[in-house]
Structures are given as structure tokens and as C-alpha cells.
XYZ file of N, CA and C in Angstrom:
633
model
N -27.369 27.714 -36.609
C -28.564 26.660 -37.312
C -29.733 26.605 -36.530
N -29.410 26.082 -35.189
C -30.927 25.917 -34.683
C -31.599 27.072 -34.366
N -31.132 28.399 -34.518
C -31.783 29.734 -34.450
C -32.831 29.824 -35.673
N -32.058 29.276 -36.844
C -32.807 29.387 -37.946
C -34.198 28.509 -37.971
N -34.121 27.324 -37.458
C -35.047 26.314 -37.152
C -35.890 26.789 -36.669
N -35.815 27.451 -35.458
C -36.558 28.096 -34.375
C -37.584 29.269 -35.251
N -36.987 30.004 -35.917
C -37.680 30.859 -36.432
C -38.613 30.314 -37.279
N -38.365 29.272 -38.318
C -38.789 28.920 -39.222
C -40.109 28.088 -38.421
N -40.038 27.466 -37.388
C -41.055 26.875 -36.647
C -42.203 27.687 -36.221
N -41.865 29.074 -35.662
C -42.700 30.010 -35.100
C -43.354 30.428 -36.625
N -42.946 30.967 -37.668
C -43.751 31.142 -38.644
C -44.718 30.132 -39.064
N -44.498 28.901 -38.912
C -45.421 27.772 -39.274
C -45.840 27.534 -40.327
N -45.722 28.504 -41.430
C -45.812 28.552 -42.730
C -44.757 28.997 -43.790
N -44.077 28.219 -44.581
C -42.951 28.923 -45.215
C -43.445 29.409 -46.743
N -43.418 30.579 -46.959
C -44.161 30.705 -48.525
C -42.915 30.072 -49.568
N -43.563 29.231 -50.483
C -42.605 28.865 -51.445
C -43.199 29.387 -52.635
N -41.882 30.147 -53.207
C -41.905 31.526 -54.360
C -41.323 30.754 -55.455
N -41.712 31.035 -56.696
C -41.455 30.818 -58.183
C -41.366 32.583 -58.692
N -40.064 32.948 -58.879
C -39.915 34.254 -59.447
C -39.405 34.201 -60.871
N -39.866 34.684 -61.825
C -39.573 34.583 -63.218
C -38.911 36.232 -63.408
N -39.140 37.066 -62.637
C -38.738 38.360 -62.880
C -38.229 39.190 -61.649
N -36.833 39.362 -61.785
C -36.212 40.197 -60.409
C -36.742 41.017 -60.137
N -37.404 41.760 -60.838
C -38.028 43.019 -60.603
C -39.704 42.913 -59.345
N -39.933 41.491 -59.556
C -40.750 41.179 -58.569
C -40.543 40.999 -57.052
N -39.273 40.695 -57.155
C -38.648 40.025 -55.897
C -39.092 41.292 -54.511
N -38.503 42.498 -54.745
C -38.805 43.453 -53.654
C -40.184 43.752 -53.282
N -40.946 43.840 -54.202
C -42.563 44.156 -53.823
C -43.130 42.777 -53.226
N -42.658 41.754 -53.456
C -43.070 40.452 -53.178
C -42.556 40.222 -51.727
N -41.331 40.550 -51.395
C -40.692 40.735 -49.989
C -41.565 41.330 -48.970
N -41.778 42.816 -49.729
C -42.530 43.651 -48.768
C -44.006 43.178 -48.400
N -44.670 42.548 -49.294
C -46.083 42.032 -48.979
C -45.708 41.132 -47.840
N -44.660 39.949 -48.172
C -44.839 38.976 -47.187
C -44.401 39.532 -45.946
N -43.514 40.609 -46.036
C -43.139 41.202 -44.339
C -44.328 42.036 -44.016
N -45.023 42.831 -44.455
C -46.424 43.611 -44.187
C -47.134 42.556 -43.512
N -47.277 41.467 -44.368
C -48.573 40.497 -44.005
C -48.166 39.787 -42.816
N -46.784 39.946 -42.221
C -46.408 39.053 -40.627
C -45.944 37.903 -41.350
N -45.248 37.671 -42.379
C -44.644 35.985 -42.601
C -43.441 36.475 -43.403
N -42.363 37.045 -42.397
C -40.960 37.589 -43.394
C -40.013 36.462 -43.723
N -40.400 35.539 -44.271
C -39.685 34.317 -44.924
C -40.183 34.067 -46.179
N -39.389 33.240 -47.008
C -39.405 32.798 -48.147
C -38.596 31.673 -48.617
N -38.984 30.852 -49.168
C -38.190 29.455 -49.956
C -38.262 29.691 -51.627
N -37.190 30.699 -52.225
C -37.144 30.881 -53.445
C -36.809 29.869 -54.225
N -37.769 29.115 -54.933
C -37.118 28.171 -55.890
C -36.054 28.472 -56.892
N -35.101 27.589 -57.118
C -33.682 27.669 -57.936
C -34.251 26.996 -59.612
N -35.591 27.429 -59.427
C -36.045 26.886 -60.569
C -35.999 27.695 -62.164
N -35.881 29.118 -61.766
C -35.856 29.894 -62.709
C -34.620 31.021 -62.479
N -34.122 31.326 -64.002
C -33.059 32.049 -63.924
C -32.868 33.618 -62.949
N -34.144 33.793 -62.573
C -34.232 35.037 -61.537
C -34.061 34.724 -60.166
N -33.806 33.254 -59.769
C -33.988 33.210 -58.323
C -32.753 33.493 -57.500
N -31.285 33.291 -58.311
C -30.268 33.809 -57.361
C -30.283 35.594 -57.485
N -30.772 36.164 -58.403
C -30.758 37.388 -58.128
C -31.970 37.922 -57.370
N -32.782 37.223 -57.057
C -34.183 37.601 -56.280
C -33.979 37.436 -54.988
N -33.048 36.398 -54.286
C -32.888 35.931 -53.129
C -31.566 37.035 -52.471
N -30.815 37.648 -53.470
C -29.861 38.582 -53.117
C -30.744 39.859 -53.124
N -31.824 40.381 -53.960
C -32.496 41.680 -53.623
C -33.652 41.630 -52.531
N -33.994 40.311 -52.147
C -34.960 40.215 -50.850
C -34.159 40.244 -49.555
N -32.748 39.744 -49.485
C -32.122 39.703 -48.237
C -31.457 41.035 -48.059
N -31.181 41.680 -49.055
C -30.537 43.081 -49.000
C -31.439 44.212 -48.837
N -32.658 44.387 -49.285
C -33.944 45.281 -48.936
C -34.309 44.918 -48.058
N -34.601 43.858 -47.436
C -35.228 43.230 -46.142
C -34.505 42.327 -45.356
N -33.644 42.808 -44.818
C -32.516 42.097 -44.127
C -33.399 41.501 -42.711
N -34.337 41.613 -42.189
C -35.340 40.953 -41.305
C -35.752 39.575 -41.847
N -35.951 39.641 -43.174
C -36.467 38.494 -43.923
C -35.694 36.925 -43.450
N -36.111 35.791 -43.560
C -35.253 34.585 -43.536
C -35.624 33.946 -44.850
N -34.946 34.294 -45.835
C -34.804 33.875 -47.030
C -33.761 32.390 -47.127
N -34.526 31.107 -47.711
C -33.761 30.332 -48.351
C -34.061 29.945 -49.823
N -33.263 28.942 -50.091
C -33.128 28.474 -51.486
C -34.130 26.980 -51.483
N -35.078 26.963 -52.220
C -35.673 25.674 -52.738
C -35.337 24.837 -53.968
N -35.845 23.994 -54.203
C -35.383 23.132 -55.505
C -33.900 23.143 -56.017
N -33.117 22.913 -54.849
C -31.854 23.009 -55.133
C -31.322 21.359 -55.542
N -30.501 21.574 -56.520
C -30.194 20.163 -57.551
C -28.940 19.687 -57.401
N -28.071 20.993 -57.250
C -26.434 20.676 -57.307
C -25.911 21.417 -56.181
N -24.611 21.068 -55.948
C -23.473 21.887 -54.731
C -23.466 23.390 -55.281
N -23.366 23.408 -56.741
C -23.030 24.435 -57.394
C -23.995 25.485 -57.328
N -25.146 25.218 -57.019
C -26.571 26.045 -56.752
C -26.215 26.149 -55.177
N -26.018 25.533 -54.263
C -25.999 25.801 -53.109
C -24.841 26.788 -52.751
N -23.832 26.609 -53.338
C -22.703 27.899 -53.454
C -23.440 29.444 -53.704
N -24.272 29.289 -54.994
C -24.744 30.427 -55.383
C -25.768 31.137 -54.380
N -26.776 30.033 -54.081
C -27.674 30.532 -53.228
C -27.088 31.043 -51.870
N -26.167 30.480 -51.046
C -25.711 31.024 -49.978
C -24.894 32.247 -50.129
N -24.187 32.341 -51.359
C -23.298 33.459 -51.565
C -24.397 34.902 -51.826
N -25.741 34.595 -52.652
C -26.704 35.451 -52.642
C -27.398 35.832 -51.349
N -27.167 35.063 -50.262
C -28.032 35.578 -48.794
C -29.006 34.608 -48.629
N -28.997 33.477 -49.310
C -30.034 32.178 -48.498
C -29.380 31.718 -47.272
N -30.374 31.585 -46.385
C -29.916 31.166 -44.799
C -30.486 29.724 -44.766
N -30.993 28.998 -45.393
C -31.168 27.214 -45.520
C -31.405 26.886 -47.285
N -31.089 25.819 -47.065
C -31.170 24.917 -48.649
C -32.300 23.866 -48.362
N -33.125 23.924 -49.366
C -34.226 22.644 -49.371
C -34.008 22.187 -50.747
N -34.077 20.831 -50.515
C -34.027 20.065 -51.801
C -35.465 19.124 -52.235
N -35.780 18.860 -53.402
C -36.924 17.909 -53.363
C -36.739 16.725 -52.909
N -35.734 15.965 -53.304
C -35.207 14.723 -52.738
C -34.130 14.823 -51.950
N -33.842 13.470 -51.297
C -32.584 13.311 -50.435
C -31.498 12.971 -51.311
N -30.656 13.754 -51.908
C -29.551 13.693 -52.447
C -28.320 13.942 -51.211
N -27.889 12.782 -51.188
C -26.810 12.716 -50.022
C -25.491 13.456 -50.667
N -25.216 13.711 -51.890
C -24.016 14.785 -51.987
C -24.444 16.047 -51.505
N -25.465 16.606 -52.005
C -26.228 17.793 -51.583
C -26.230 17.853 -50.036
N -26.588 16.920 -49.383
C -26.720 17.126 -47.779
C -25.503 17.004 -47.161
N -24.700 16.190 -47.586
C -23.221 16.190 -46.947
C -22.306 17.463 -47.245
N -22.776 17.985 -48.274
C -22.036 19.280 -48.758
C -22.310 20.611 -47.590
N -23.608 20.431 -47.828
C -23.993 21.570 -46.807
C -23.802 21.313 -45.394
N -23.855 20.038 -44.713
C -23.256 19.950 -43.278
C -22.013 20.076 -43.240
N -21.022 19.926 -44.249
C -19.849 20.054 -43.955
C -19.336 21.751 -43.855
N -20.258 22.493 -44.727
C -20.208 23.642 -44.619
C -20.847 24.481 -43.544
N -21.732 23.643 -42.815
C -22.313 24.197 -41.653
C -23.594 25.135 -42.045
N -24.207 24.473 -43.263
C -25.559 25.175 -43.925
C -26.641 24.533 -43.415
N -27.630 25.151 -42.775
C -28.861 24.237 -42.935
C -29.474 23.714 -44.058
N -29.843 22.577 -43.793
C -30.413 21.809 -45.306
C -31.673 21.012 -44.683
N -32.676 21.185 -45.855
C -33.824 20.399 -45.518
C -34.148 19.541 -46.583
N -33.443 18.636 -46.452
C -33.737 17.555 -47.721
C -35.208 16.585 -48.121
N -35.796 16.659 -48.961
C -36.949 15.986 -49.247
C -36.822 14.267 -48.987
N -37.978 13.895 -48.253
C -37.696 12.702 -47.843
C -39.273 12.164 -47.998
N -39.923 10.824 -48.515
C -40.832 10.355 -48.698
C -41.037 9.149 -48.270
N -39.693 8.494 -47.804
C -39.703 6.922 -47.582
C -39.151 6.630 -46.231
N -39.248 5.822 -45.416
C -38.338 5.484 -44.269
C -37.024 5.252 -44.604
N -36.578 4.774 -45.596
C -35.027 4.681 -46.108
C -34.680 6.049 -46.155
N -35.095 7.095 -46.718
C -34.718 8.268 -46.796
C -34.572 9.150 -45.427
N -35.475 8.979 -44.675
C -35.675 9.261 -43.374
C -34.542 8.712 -42.771
N -34.029 7.629 -42.655
C -33.030 6.936 -42.132
C -31.681 7.492 -42.309
N -31.556 8.043 -43.773
C -30.321 8.584 -44.271
C -30.329 9.864 -43.497
N -31.496 10.619 -43.381
C -31.403 11.793 -42.360
C -30.974 11.679 -41.100
N -31.561 10.661 -40.512
C -30.950 10.223 -38.901
C -29.693 9.952 -38.795
N -29.050 9.408 -39.492
C -27.684 8.871 -39.834
C -26.905 10.179 -39.650
N -27.182 11.210 -40.402
C -26.511 12.411 -40.577
C -26.881 13.308 -39.291
N -27.641 13.045 -38.433
C -28.036 13.891 -37.176
C -28.921 14.924 -37.692
N -29.703 14.856 -38.810
C -30.558 16.114 -39.260
C -31.679 15.660 -38.292
N -32.579 16.751 -37.862
C -33.674 16.782 -36.910
C -34.938 17.275 -37.695
N -34.899 17.730 -38.894
C -35.984 18.378 -39.470
C -35.862 17.972 -41.013
N -36.743 17.438 -41.637
C -36.629 16.915 -42.979
C -38.102 17.555 -43.911
N -37.372 17.712 -44.976
C -38.997 18.090 -46.039
C -39.752 16.775 -46.257
N -40.924 16.858 -46.407
C -41.847 15.667 -46.722
C -42.597 16.459 -48.084
N -41.889 15.725 -49.067
C -42.517 16.436 -50.501
C -42.647 15.089 -51.599
N -43.747 15.224 -52.237
C -44.804 16.008 -52.613
C -45.637 15.403 -51.326
N -46.217 16.434 -50.442
C -47.046 15.713 -49.035
C -48.327 15.115 -49.589
N -49.052 15.709 -50.178
C -50.425 15.272 -50.356
C -50.394 13.888 -51.147
N -49.579 13.964 -52.292
C -49.490 12.687 -53.007
C -48.660 11.383 -52.403
N -48.274 11.825 -51.350
C -47.503 10.662 -50.684
C -48.226 10.506 -49.324
N -49.463 10.633 -49.043
C -50.580 10.273 -48.149
C -50.426 11.345 -46.839
N -49.830 12.465 -47.146
C -49.925 13.501 -46.278
C -49.726 13.395 -44.473
N -50.592 13.847 -43.784
C -50.493 13.756 -42.179
C -50.313 12.223 -41.963
N -50.995 11.420 -42.703
C -51.156 10.018 -41.865
C -49.713 9.374 -42.230
N -49.406 9.703 -43.325
C -47.980 9.000 -43.502
C -46.803 9.591 -42.523
N -46.894 11.030 -42.383
C -45.956 11.516 -41.536
C -46.113 11.112 -40.115
N -47.422 10.813 -39.573
C -47.750 10.193 -38.432
C -46.970 8.649 -38.506
N -47.198 8.042 -39.301
C -46.533 6.513 -39.118
C -45.120 6.533 -39.242
N -44.471 7.525 -39.994
C -42.917 7.443 -40.346
C -42.336 8.055 -38.710
N -42.957 9.027 -38.287
C -42.359 9.557 -37.067
C -42.535 8.617 -35.993
N -43.423 7.649 -35.817
C -43.664 6.588 -34.793
C -42.431 5.941 -34.948
N -41.987 5.771 -35.764
C -40.675 4.961 -35.829
C -39.292 6.065 -35.897
N -39.354 7.022 -36.137
C -38.242 7.836 -36.127
C -38.830 8.952 -35.145
N -38.703 8.861 -33.889
C -39.452 9.673 -32.701
C -38.550 11.189 -32.704
N -37.373 11.246 -32.948
C -36.743 12.309 -32.937
C -36.830 13.347 -34.133
N -37.448 13.051 -35.171
C -37.565 13.915 -36.192
C -38.883 14.403 -36.392
N -38.765 15.764 -37.101
C -40.306 16.606 -37.508
C -39.831 16.574 -38.929
N -41.139 17.103 -39.356
C -41.279 17.087 -40.891
C -41.560 18.663 -41.225
N -41.454 19.234 -42.376
C -41.952 20.276 -43.157
C -42.404 19.727 -44.319
N -43.844 19.223 -44.418
C -44.628 18.952 -45.629
C -44.878 20.299 -46.688
N -44.594 19.814 -47.708
C -44.735 20.924 -48.900
C -45.469 20.085 -50.217
N -46.185 20.846 -50.571
C -47.177 20.141 -51.871
C -48.510 19.755 -51.547
N -49.426 20.726 -52.390
C -50.865 20.407 -52.102
C -51.319 20.905 -50.742
N -50.554 21.474 -50.306
C -50.985 22.276 -48.927
C -51.455 23.403 -49.170
N -52.912 23.933 -48.472
C -53.576 24.993 -48.791
C -54.274 25.468 -47.811
N -55.248 26.558 -47.566
C -55.924 26.901 -46.532
C -56.996 25.757 -45.805
N -57.237 24.990 -46.620
C -58.347 24.040 -46.570
C -57.925 22.920 -45.424
N -56.379 22.674 -45.848
C -55.660 21.438 -44.906
C -54.629 21.818 -44.325
N -54.466 23.060 -44.349
C -52.987 23.557 -43.468
C -53.315 23.506 -42.152
N -54.447 23.358 -41.344
C -54.522 23.099 -40.082
C -54.389 21.761 -39.700
N -54.948 21.128 -40.614
C -54.769 19.355 -40.239
C -53.307 19.107 -40.129
N -52.492 19.851 -40.825
C -51.021 19.392 -40.479
C -50.215 20.070 -39.513
N -50.582 21.491 -39.041
C -50.120 21.941 -38.074
C -50.581 21.447 -36.578
N -51.971 20.585 -36.804
C -52.358 20.014 -35.363
C -51.239 19.073 -34.961
N -50.726 18.287 -36.074
C -49.904 17.450 -35.802
C -48.362 17.691 -35.192
N -48.006 17.251 -33.805
C -46.537 17.542 -33.354
C -45.667 17.176 -33.965
N -45.689 16.211 -34.672
C -44.299 15.748 -35.868
C -44.289 16.937 -37.052
N -45.174 17.800 -37.131
C -44.878 18.664 -38.456
C -44.269 20.022 -37.731
N -43.194 20.522 -38.359
C -42.416 21.313 -38.004
C -43.034 22.907 -38.459
N -43.300 22.994 -39.723
C -43.859 24.044 -40.274
C -44.299 23.376 -41.625
N -45.141 24.281 -42.170
C -45.591 23.723 -43.651
C -45.042 24.705 -44.776
N -44.761 24.101 -45.905
C -44.432 24.873 -47.074
C -45.501 25.220 -47.943
N -45.758 26.249 -48.309
C -47.104 26.504 -49.348
C -46.930 27.564 -50.468
N -47.472 27.690 -51.444
C -47.623 28.590 -52.360
C -48.773 29.443 -52.945
N -50.007 28.737 -51.720
C -51.147 29.316 -52.264
C -51.085 30.989 -52.195
N -50.326 31.703 -51.201
C -50.233 32.740 -50.871
C -49.596 33.832 -51.807
N -48.476 33.149 -52.622
C -47.671 33.493 -53.426
C -47.712 32.936 -54.834
N -49.074 32.677 -55.435
C -48.937 32.169 -56.518
C -48.380 32.981 -57.832
N -47.972 32.078 -58.841
C -47.304 32.777 -59.884
C -48.537 33.824 -60.740
N -49.738 33.533 -60.668
C -50.318 34.488 -61.572
C -50.599 35.631 -60.836
N -50.505 35.382 -59.525
C -50.703 36.917 -58.744
C -49.293 37.780 -58.888
N -48.262 37.195 -58.654
C -47.041 37.992 -58.740
C -46.885 38.502 -60.011
N -47.111 37.696 -61.235
C -47.125 38.256 -62.713
C -48.270 39.354 -62.952
N -49.407 39.298 -62.090
C -50.169 40.338 -62.218
C -49.799 41.759 -61.405
N -48.947 41.429 -60.795
C -48.695 42.368 -59.710
C -49.532 42.966 -58.630
N -50.129 41.774 -58.182
C -51.072 41.670 -57.197
C -50.771 41.574 -55.728
N -49.691 42.693 -55.227
C -48.826 42.370 -54.118
C -50.106 42.753 -52.829
N -50.964 43.304 -53.013
C -51.898 43.824 -51.821
C -52.790 42.463 -51.438
N -52.820 41.729 -52.549
C -54.022 40.515 -52.581
C -52.924 39.459 -51.924
N -51.597 39.552 -52.452
C -50.558 38.478 -51.678
C -50.370 39.145 -50.095
N -50.393 40.401 -49.864
C -50.215 40.434 -48.350
C -51.265 40.181 -47.688
N -52.670 40.394 -48.191
C -53.946 39.839 -47.482
C -53.853 38.293 -47.217
N -53.420 37.663 -48.474
C -53.392 36.263 -48.435
C -52.427 35.582 -47.245
N -51.338 36.322 -47.157
C -50.335 36.168 -46.130
C -50.961 36.467 -44.737
N -51.690 37.373 -44.599
C -52.219 37.684 -42.952
C -53.139 36.559 -42.932
N -53.874 36.333 -43.677
C -54.801 35.003 -43.385
C -54.066 33.845 -43.389
N -52.852 33.634 -43.708
C -52.002 32.387 -43.433
C -51.493 32.438 -41.936
N -51.099 33.854 -41.811
C -50.778 33.831 -40.407
C -51.656 33.525 -39.195
N -52.984 34.123 -39.534
C -53.994 33.964 -38.743
C -54.204 32.445 -38.533
N -54.349 31.532 -39.550
C -54.368 30.080 -39.512
C -53.430 29.820 -38.593
N -52.271 29.956 -38.731
C -51.374 29.363 -37.691
C -51.428 29.623 -36.239
N -52.157 30.853 -36.034
C -52.042 31.352 -34.629
C -53.501 30.410 -34.265
N -54.274 30.395 -34.753
C -55.631 29.372 -34.383
C -55.071 28.058 -33.975
N -54.240 27.495 -34.791
C -53.589 25.906 -34.153
C -52.541 26.201 -33.111
N -51.512 27.353 -33.411
C -50.327 27.401 -32.452
C -50.753 28.439 -31.404
């Protein structure tokens, strides 16, 4: 589990992907890998998510693929069976968190309040998702909560883009950022995987400037 966290931290940015068509999974994975960011959080919002995770992990075994927007324990099982190495949920659902911990599955639950962070601390979690980041005060809120919970780091997601990602990554309480700007749905739908590769390379460069 710690090895996965180390990898995510090194990447600095985790592409948050929504795939409507399984056929797009392989070229998207290729673009991310060639762009220098062999990881993805594939959201479970679409019917294509499960098979897309399977395709990515089978075709690109070097990729670190997780499942996002996981809302049920049944989705946890399906995602892991498809090859997901970590689970991300939008909010703190104790049932999902405990289920993952009991099965030794890395879980990054969403938190925006001290009470939710406290639930994570109680369970021994070291990294929590902060979502939706910009709408809940961004870096300043994270710094304020991290002052009370010194052992916790955050993965903010929501509203993060090339203009503000460096502000997040310069904060030592931020573990990595979730972002979708390099994998936007319209680019995927249009088959603009060269553009995705280019945007991914730019994202990698931004991380290197800060870290």
C-alpha cells in the first residue's frame, strides 16, 4: 500500500478520467504513458469504467490505475477485480473505507471538514482526498486543517488547473493533486490523443518545477 502512495506522490498529478467508450481506454492510456504520467483515476460514473480499467491495466501494466467516484462496496469489488490498485470516493463513507481497509485496499476518501478528517485519523489513514478543493477554500483550508492534523496529507481534486496547480504543490501538506484538464472529455471524444499527450507533458513539467 505504501509503495502505491509513494508512486502517486512522485507523479504529483493524478489524471481524473471519465470514459464513455471502452475503445478510448487504450489510446488514452498510451497518451498518458508517453506523456510521462503513467497513472489514472478512472471514475466509476459511466458504464465503460470497469472495462476501461481492465483494458488499461492489461495493455499497460506499468500504469498505476485506480477507480474514482466509488459509491458502494460492490463497486470496490468490481474495480479491484478489473485491476484498480486504489479506490477514491468523493466523500467519507465509513462503510466503503472500512471495507477497503479490511481487504487491504488503498482507499482515499473525500474529506472537507475536520470531523471527516478525524474519522480518517481514527482509522489510521495518512492521505485523504480533499474534494471539491477550490469550492471549499483550496490551499488555505488544507493548511488550516493540516495544522490540527499534523500527520495527514491531502490529495485535492476539483477546480485544479495549470494556473493554480503549483500553488497546491508548493504546500508540504499536499501529497498530489487530482486533475482533469489534460484528459478533458471533449478531447477524448474527438480522439485528440496527441493533444492529451502534449498536455500531459506540460503537467509533468509543472510538477518538476515545484518538486
